[in-house]
Amino acid sequence: MTSDRGFTCSCCGEHHAELPLHYATTAPYVWDESFADAPDCLLSSDQCVIQAQYYFVKGLIEIPVIGSDEVFSWSVWVSLSRDNFSRAADLWDSPQREAEEPYFGWLSTELGLYSLSTINLKTHVHTRQVGQRPSVELEATGHPLAVEQHTGITMDRVREIAEAVFHSAN
């Protein structure tokens, strides 16, 4: 039995071949392209430093999809204190990082699909095996993103997100 991972979009009426379960951002909300050549700034696929004062790591907000074995995820940036960022960077390629206590951080990615801003939601960053992005756990609040992470979302919600992301430029 084949399962079609596509969907017919209610916005444009077209059949999209894939229903993505993952979306990513390239930089923290406060990143500006003018920082790219600055000696006190860095933007890699996993870490970001701005003006040697602000420190970020990239992680995953994972949300269970109700009624399936699927997991939906947002790849987001979280700001860390200088000490926690240094500690995480020191252990980045070490198997010892799995034993680290979670790092407190502030969500630094705006996910515009939510009615309330996602900037500065409280998080805990859980390091995982080398080669795996950290897991970002949102503080349990009434924010719609936090509620989704803690209770899960339906496949219909995954489709709503896809439609909104696909048509956000319109």
Coordinates of N, CA and C in Angstrom, one line a residue:
M1 N 0.9 -1.2 0.0 CA 0.0 0.0 0.0 C 0.9 1.2 0.0
T2 N 0.6 2.2 -0.9 CA 1.4 3.4 -1.0 C 0.7 4.5 -0.3
S3 N 1.4 5.3 0.4 CA 0.8 6.5 1.0 C 1.2 7.7 0.3
D4 N 0.3 8.5 -0.1 CA 0.6 9.8 -0.8 C 0.9 10.8 0.3
R5 N 2.2 11.3 0.3 CA 2.5 12.3 1.3 C 2.2 13.7 0.9
G6 N 1.5 13.8 -0.3 CA 1.1 15.1 -0.8 C -0.2 15.6 -0.2
F7 N -0.7 16.8 -0.7 CA -1.9 17.3 -0.2 C -2.4 18.3 -1.3
T8 N -3.7 18.5 -1.3 CA -4.3 19.5 -2.1 C -4.5 20.7 -1.3
C9 N -3.9 21.8 -1.8 CA -3.9 23.1 -1.0 C -5.2 23.8 -1.1
S10 N -5.7 24.2 0.1 CA -6.9 25.0 0.1 C -6.7 26.4 -0.4
C11 N -5.5 26.9 -0.4 CA -5.2 28.3 -0.8 C -5.2 28.4 -2.3
C12 N -4.5 27.5 -3.0 CA -4.3 27.6 -4.5 C -5.0 26.5 -5.2
G13 N -5.5 25.5 -4.6 CA -6.1 24.4 -5.2 C -5.2 23.4 -5.9
E14 N -3.9 23.6 -5.8 CA -3.0 22.7 -6.5 C -2.6 21.5 -5.5
H15 N -2.2 20.4 -6.2 CA -1.7 19.3 -5.4 C -0.2 19.4 -5.2
H16 N 0.2 19.5 -3.9 CA 1.6 19.6 -3.6 C 2.1 18.2 -3.3
A17 N 3.2 17.8 -3.9 CA 3.7 16.4 -3.8 C 4.2 16.0 -2.4
E18 N 4.6 17.0 -1.6 CA 5.1 16.7 -0.3 C 4.4 17.5 0.8
L19 N 4.2 16.8 1.9 CA 3.7 17.5 3.1 C 4.8 17.6 4.1
P20 N 5.5 18.7 4.1 CA 6.7 18.8 4.9 C 6.4 18.7 6.4
L21 N 7.3 18.0 7.1 CA 7.2 17.9 8.6 C 8.3 18.7 9.3
H22 N 9.0 19.5 8.5 CA 10.1 20.2 9.1 C 10.3 21.5 8.3
Y23 N 10.5 22.6 9.1 CA 10.8 23.9 8.5 C 12.0 24.5 9.3
A24 N 12.8 25.3 8.6 CA 14.1 25.8 9.2 C 14.2 27.3 8.9
T25 N 14.9 27.9 9.8 CA 15.3 29.3 9.6 C 16.8 29.4 9.5
T26 N 17.4 30.4 8.8 CA 18.8 30.4 8.6 C 19.6 31.2 9.6
A27 N 18.9 32.1 10.3 CA 19.6 32.9 11.3 C 18.6 33.4 12.4
P28 N 19.2 33.8 13.5 CA 18.3 34.4 14.6 C 17.6 35.6 14.1
Y29 N 16.5 35.9 14.7 CA 15.7 37.1 14.4 C 16.4 38.4 14.3
V30 N 17.4 38.5 15.1 CA 18.2 39.8 15.2 C 19.4 39.9 14.2
W31 N 19.6 38.8 13.5 CA 20.7 38.8 12.6 C 20.5 39.8 11.4
D32 N 21.5 40.5 11.0 CA 21.4 41.4 9.9 C 22.6 41.1 9.0
E33 N 22.4 41.1 7.7 CA 23.4 40.8 6.7 C 24.7 41.6 6.9
S34 N 24.5 42.8 7.4 CA 25.7 43.7 7.6 C 26.7 43.1 8.6
F35 N 26.2 42.1 9.4 CA 27.1 41.4 10.4 C 28.0 40.4 9.7
A36 N 27.7 40.0 8.5 CA 28.4 38.8 7.8 C 29.9 39.0 7.8
D37 N 30.4 40.2 7.5 CA 31.8 40.4 7.4 C 32.5 41.0 8.6
A38 N 31.7 41.2 9.7 CA 32.3 41.7 10.9 C 33.1 40.7 11.7
P39 N 34.3 41.1 12.2 CA 35.2 40.2 12.8 C 34.6 39.6 14.2
D40 N 33.6 40.3 14.8 CA 33.1 39.9 16.0 C 31.7 39.2 15.9
C41 N 31.4 38.8 14.6 CA 30.2 38.1 14.3 C 30.5 36.8 13.6
L42 N 29.6 35.8 13.8 CA 29.7 34.5 13.2 C 28.3 34.0 13.0
L43 N 28.1 33.4 11.8 CA 26.8 32.7 11.5 C 27.2 31.4 10.8
S44 N 27.0 30.2 11.5 CA 27.2 28.9 10.9 C 25.9 28.2 10.9
S45 N 25.9 27.0 10.4 CA 24.6 26.3 10.4 C 24.1 25.9 11.8
D46 N 25.0 26.0 12.8 CA 24.6 25.6 14.2 C 24.7 26.7 15.2
Q47 N 25.6 27.6 15.0 CA 25.9 28.6 16.0 C 25.9 30.0 15.4
C48 N 25.7 31.0 16.3 CA 25.7 32.4 15.9 C 26.2 33.2 17.0
V49 N 27.1 34.2 16.7 CA 27.6 35.2 17.6 C 27.4 36.5 17.0
I50 N 26.8 37.5 17.7 CA 26.6 38.8 17.2 C 27.3 39.8 18.1
Q51 N 28.3 40.5 17.4 CA 29.1 41.6 18.1 C 29.7 41.1 19.4
A52 N 30.1 39.8 19.4 CA 30.8 39.2 20.6 C 30.0 39.5 21.9
Q53 N 28.7 39.7 21.8 CA 27.8 40.0 22.9 C 26.6 39.1 23.0
Y54 N 26.1 38.6 21.9 CA 24.9 37.8 21.8 C 25.2 36.4 21.2
Y55 N 24.7 35.4 21.9 CA 25.1 34.0 21.5 C 23.9 33.2 21.3
F56 N 23.9 32.4 20.2 CA 22.8 31.6 19.8 C 23.2 30.2 19.3
V57 N 22.3 29.2 19.6 CA 22.5 27.9 19.0 C 21.2 27.5 18.3
K58 N 21.3 26.6 17.3 CA 20.2 26.2 16.5 C 19.7 24.8 17.1
G59 N 18.4 24.7 17.3 CA 17.9 23.5 17.8 C 16.5 23.2 17.2
L60 N 15.9 22.1 17.7 CA 14.6 21.7 17.1 C 13.5 21.8 18.2
I61 N 12.4 22.4 17.8 CA 11.2 22.3 18.6 C 10.4 21.2 18.0
E62 N 10.3 20.1 18.7 CA 9.6 18.9 18.1 C 8.2 18.8 18.7
I63 N 7.3 18.5 17.8 CA 5.9 18.4 18.1 C 5.3 17.1 17.6
P64 N 4.8 16.3 18.5 CA 4.2 15.0 18.1 C 3.0 15.2 17.2
V65 N 2.9 14.4 16.1 CA 1.7 14.4 15.3 C 0.7 13.4 15.8
I66 N -0.4 13.8 16.3 CA -1.4 13.0 17.0 C -1.9 11.9 16.0
G67 N -2.0 10.7 16.5 CA -2.5 9.6 15.7 C -1.5 9.0 14.7
S68 N -0.2 9.3 14.9 CA 0.8 8.8 14.0 C 2.1 8.7 14.8
D69 N 3.1 8.1 14.1 CA 4.5 8.0 14.7 C 5.3 9.2 14.2
E70 N 4.7 10.1 13.5 CA 5.4 11.3 12.9 C 5.7 12.3 14.0
V71 N 6.8 13.1 13.7 CA 7.1 14.3 14.6 C 7.3 15.5 13.6
F72 N 6.6 16.5 13.9 CA 6.8 17.8 13.2 C 7.8 18.6 13.9
S73 N 8.7 19.3 13.2 CA 9.7 20.1 13.9 C 9.9 21.5 13.2
W74 N 10.2 22.4 14.1 CA 10.7 23.8 13.7 C 12.2 23.8 14.0
S75 N 13.0 24.2 13.1 CA 14.4 24.4 13.4 C 14.6 25.9 13.8
V76 N 14.9 26.2 15.0 CA 14.9 27.5 15.5 C 16.2 27.9 16.2
W77 N 16.4 29.2 16.5 CA 17.5 29.7 17.2 C 17.1 30.1 18.6
V78 N 18.0 29.8 19.5 CA 17.8 30.1 20.9 C 19.0 30.9 21.4
S79 N 18.8 32.0 22.1 CA 19.9 32.7 22.7 C 20.3 32.1 24.0
L80 N 21.6 32.0 24.2 CA 22.2 31.5 25.5 C 23.0 32.5 26.1
S81 N 23.3 32.4 27.4 CA 24.2 33.2 28.1 C 25.6 32.9 27.5
R82 N 26.5 33.8 27.7 CA 27.9 33.7 27.2 C 28.5 32.4 27.8
D83 N 28.3 32.2 29.1 CA 28.9 31.0 29.8 C 28.3 29.7 29.2
N84 N 27.0 29.6 29.0 CA 26.4 28.4 28.5 C 26.7 28.2 27.0
F85 N 26.8 29.3 26.3 CA 27.3 29.1 24.9 C 28.7 28.6 24.8
S86 N 29.6 29.1 25.6 CA 31.0 28.6 25.7 C 31.0 27.2 26.1
R87 N 30.3 26.8 27.1 CA 30.2 25.4 27.5 C 29.7 24.5 26.4
A88 N 28.6 24.9 25.7 CA 28.1 24.1 24.6 C 29.1 24.0 23.5
A89 N 29.8 25.1 23.2 CA 30.8 25.1 22.1 C 31.9 24.2 22.4
D90 N 32.4 24.2 23.7 CA 33.5 23.4 24.1 C 33.2 21.9 24.0
L91 N 31.9 21.6 24.2 CA 31.5 20.2 24.2 C 30.8 19.8 22.8
W92 N 30.9 20.7 21.9 CA 30.1 20.5 20.6 C 30.4 19.1 20.0
D93 N 31.6 18.7 19.9 CA 32.0 17.4 19.3 C 32.4 16.3 20.3
S94 N 31.9 16.5 21.5 CA 32.3 15.5 22.5 C 31.0 14.7 22.9
P95 N 31.2 13.4 23.0 CA 30.1 12.5 23.5 C 29.6 12.9 24.9
Q96 N 30.5 13.6 25.7 CA 30.1 14.0 27.0 C 28.9 15.0 27.0
R97 N 28.7 15.6 25.9 CA 27.6 16.7 25.8 C 26.2 16.1 26.1
E98 N 26.1 14.8 25.9 CA 24.8 14.2 26.2 C 24.4 14.2 27.7
A99 N 25.4 14.3 28.5 CA 25.2 14.3 30.0 C 24.9 15.7 30.5
E100 N 25.0 16.7 29.7 CA 24.8 18.1 30.1 C 23.4 18.4 30.6
E101 N 23.3 19.2 31.7 CA 22.0 19.7 32.1 C 21.5 20.6 31.0
P102 N 20.2 20.8 30.8 CA 19.7 21.7 29.8 C 20.1 23.1 30.1
Y103 N 20.4 23.8 29.0 CA 20.7 25.3 29.1 C 19.5 26.1 29.0
F104 N 19.3 27.1 29.8 CA 18.2 28.0 29.7 C 18.5 29.0 28.5
G105 N 17.5 29.3 27.8 CA 17.6 30.2 26.7 C 16.3 30.9 26.3
W106 N 16.4 31.9 25.4 CA 15.2 32.6 24.9 C 15.1 32.3 23.5
L107 N 13.9 31.9 23.0 CA 13.6 31.7 21.6 C 13.9 32.9 20.8
S108 N 14.7 32.8 19.8 CA 15.1 34.0 19.0 C 14.7 33.8 17.5
T109 N 13.6 33.1 17.3 CA 13.1 32.9 15.9 C 11.6 33.3 16.0
E110 N 11.2 34.2 15.0 CA 9.8 34.6 14.9 C 9.1 33.6 14.0
L111 N 8.2 32.9 14.5 CA 7.3 32.0 13.7 C 6.0 32.7 13.5
G112 N 5.9 33.4 12.4 CA 4.8 34.3 12.1 C 3.4 33.6 11.9
L113 N 3.4 32.3 12.0 CA 2.1 31.6 11.8 C 1.3 31.6 13.1
Y114 N 1.9 32.1 14.2 CA 1.2 32.1 15.5 C 0.7 33.5 15.8
S115 N -0.5 33.5 16.4 CA -1.1 34.8 16.7 C -0.3 35.7 17.6
L116 N 0.5 35.0 18.5 CA 1.3 35.8 19.4 C 2.8 35.6 19.0
S117 N 3.6 36.6 19.2 CA 5.0 36.5 18.9 C 5.7 35.3 19.6
T118 N 6.6 34.7 18.9 CA 7.4 33.6 19.5 C 8.7 34.1 20.0
I119 N 9.0 35.4 19.8 CA 10.3 35.9 20.3 C 10.3 35.9 21.8
N120 N 11.4 35.5 22.3 CA 11.7 35.5 23.8 C 10.8 34.6 24.6
L121 N 10.3 33.5 24.0 CA 9.7 32.5 24.8 C 10.8 31.8 25.6
K122 N 10.5 31.4 26.9 CA 11.5 30.7 27.7 C 11.7 29.3 27.2
T123 N 12.9 28.9 27.1 CA 13.2 27.5 26.6 C 14.3 26.9 27.5
H124 N 14.4 25.6 27.3 CA 15.5 24.8 27.8 C 16.1 24.0 26.6
V125 N 17.4 24.1 26.4 CA 18.0 23.5 25.3 C 18.7 22.2 25.8
H126 N 18.3 21.1 25.3 CA 18.8 19.8 25.7 C 19.7 19.3 24.6
T127 N 21.0 19.1 24.9 CA 22.0 18.6 24.0 C 21.7 17.1 23.8
R128 N 22.1 16.7 22.6 CA 21.9 15.3 22.3 C 23.2 14.7 21.7
Q129 N 23.2 13.5 21.1 CA 24.4 12.9 20.5 C 25.0 13.9 19.5
V130 N 26.3 13.7 19.4 CA 27.1 14.5 18.4 C 26.5 14.2 17.1
G131 N 26.2 15.3 16.3 CA 25.6 15.1 15.0 C 24.1 15.4 15.0
Q132 N 23.5 15.4 16.2 CA 22.1 15.7 16.3 C 21.9 17.1 16.9
R133 N 20.9 17.8 16.3 CA 20.6 19.2 16.8 C 20.0 19.0 18.2
P134 N 20.3 20.0 19.0 CA 19.7 20.0 20.4 C 18.2 20.1 20.3
S135 N 17.5 19.6 21.3 CA 16.1 19.7 21.4 C 15.8 20.9 22.2
V136 N 14.8 21.7 21.7 CA 14.4 22.9 22.4 C 13.0 22.7 23.0
E137 N 13.0 22.7 24.3 CA 11.8 22.5 25.1 C 11.2 23.9 25.5
L138 N 10.0 24.2 25.1 CA 9.4 25.5 25.5 C 8.8 25.3 26.9
E139 N 8.9 26.4 27.7 CA 8.3 26.4 29.0 C 6.8 26.2 28.8
A140 N 6.1 25.4 29.6 CA 4.7 25.2 29.5 C 3.9 26.4 29.8
T141 N 3.4 27.1 28.8 CA 2.6 28.3 29.0 C 1.4 28.1 28.1
G142 N 0.6 29.2 28.1 CA -0.6 29.2 27.2 C -0.3 29.6 25.8
H143 N 1.0 29.9 25.5 CA 1.3 30.3 24.1 C 1.0 29.2 23.2
P144 N 0.3 29.4 22.0 CA -0.1 28.4 21.1 C 1.1 27.4 20.7
L145 N 2.3 27.9 20.5 CA 3.4 27.0 20.1 C 3.7 26.1 21.3
A146 N 3.8 26.6 22.5 CA 4.0 25.8 23.7 C 2.9 24.7 23.9
V147 N 1.7 25.1 23.7 CA 0.6 24.2 23.8 C 0.8 23.1 22.8
E148 N 1.1 23.4 21.5 CA 1.2 22.4 20.5 C 2.4 21.5 20.9
Q149 N 3.5 22.0 21.3 CA 4.6 21.1 21.7 C 4.2 20.2 22.8
H150 N 3.5 20.6 23.7 CA 3.2 19.8 24.9 C 2.0 18.8 24.7
T151 N 1.1 19.2 23.7 CA -0.1 18.3 23.5 C -0.1 17.6 22.1
G152 N 0.7 18.1 21.2 CA 0.7 17.5 19.9 C -0.2 18.3 18.9
I153 N 0.0 18.0 17.6 CA -0.9 18.6 16.6 C -1.4 17.5 15.7
T154 N -2.5 17.8 15.0 CA -3.1 16.8 14.0 C -2.4 17.0 12.7
M155 N -2.6 16.0 11.8 CA -2.1 16.1 10.4 C -2.8 17.3 9.7
D156 N -4.1 17.6 10.1 CA -4.7 18.8 9.5 C -4.0 20.0 9.8
R157 N -3.5 20.1 11.1 CA -2.7 21.3 11.5 C -1.4 21.4 10.7
V158 N -0.8 20.2 10.4 CA 0.5 20.1 9.6 C 0.2 20.7 8.2
R159 N -1.0 20.4 7.7 CA -1.4 20.9 6.3 C -1.6 22.4 6.4
E160 N -2.3 22.9 7.5 CA -2.5 24.3 7.7 C -1.2 25.1 7.7
I161 N -0.2 24.5 8.4 CA 1.1 25.1 8.5 C 1.8 25.2 7.1
A162 N 1.7 24.0 6.4 CA 2.3 24.0 5.0 C 1.7 25.0 4.1
E163 N 0.4 25.1 4.1 CA -0.3 26.1 3.3 C 0.1 27.5 3.7
A164 N 0.2 27.8 4.9 CA 0.6 29.1 5.4 C 2.1 29.4 5.0
V165 N 3.0 28.5 5.1 CA 4.4 28.7 4.7 C 4.5 28.8 3.2
F166 N 3.8 27.9 2.5 CA 3.9 28.0 1.0 C 3.4 29.3 0.4
H167 N 2.4 29.9 1.1 CA 1.8 31.1 0.5 C 2.1 32.3 1.3
S168 N 3.1 32.3 2.2 CA 3.4 33.5 3.0 C 3.9 34.6 2.2
A169 N 4.5 34.4 1.1 CA 5.0 35.5 0.3 C 3.9 36.2 -0.5
N170 N 2.7 35.6 -0.5 CA 1.6 36.2 -1.3 C 0.9 37.4 -0.6

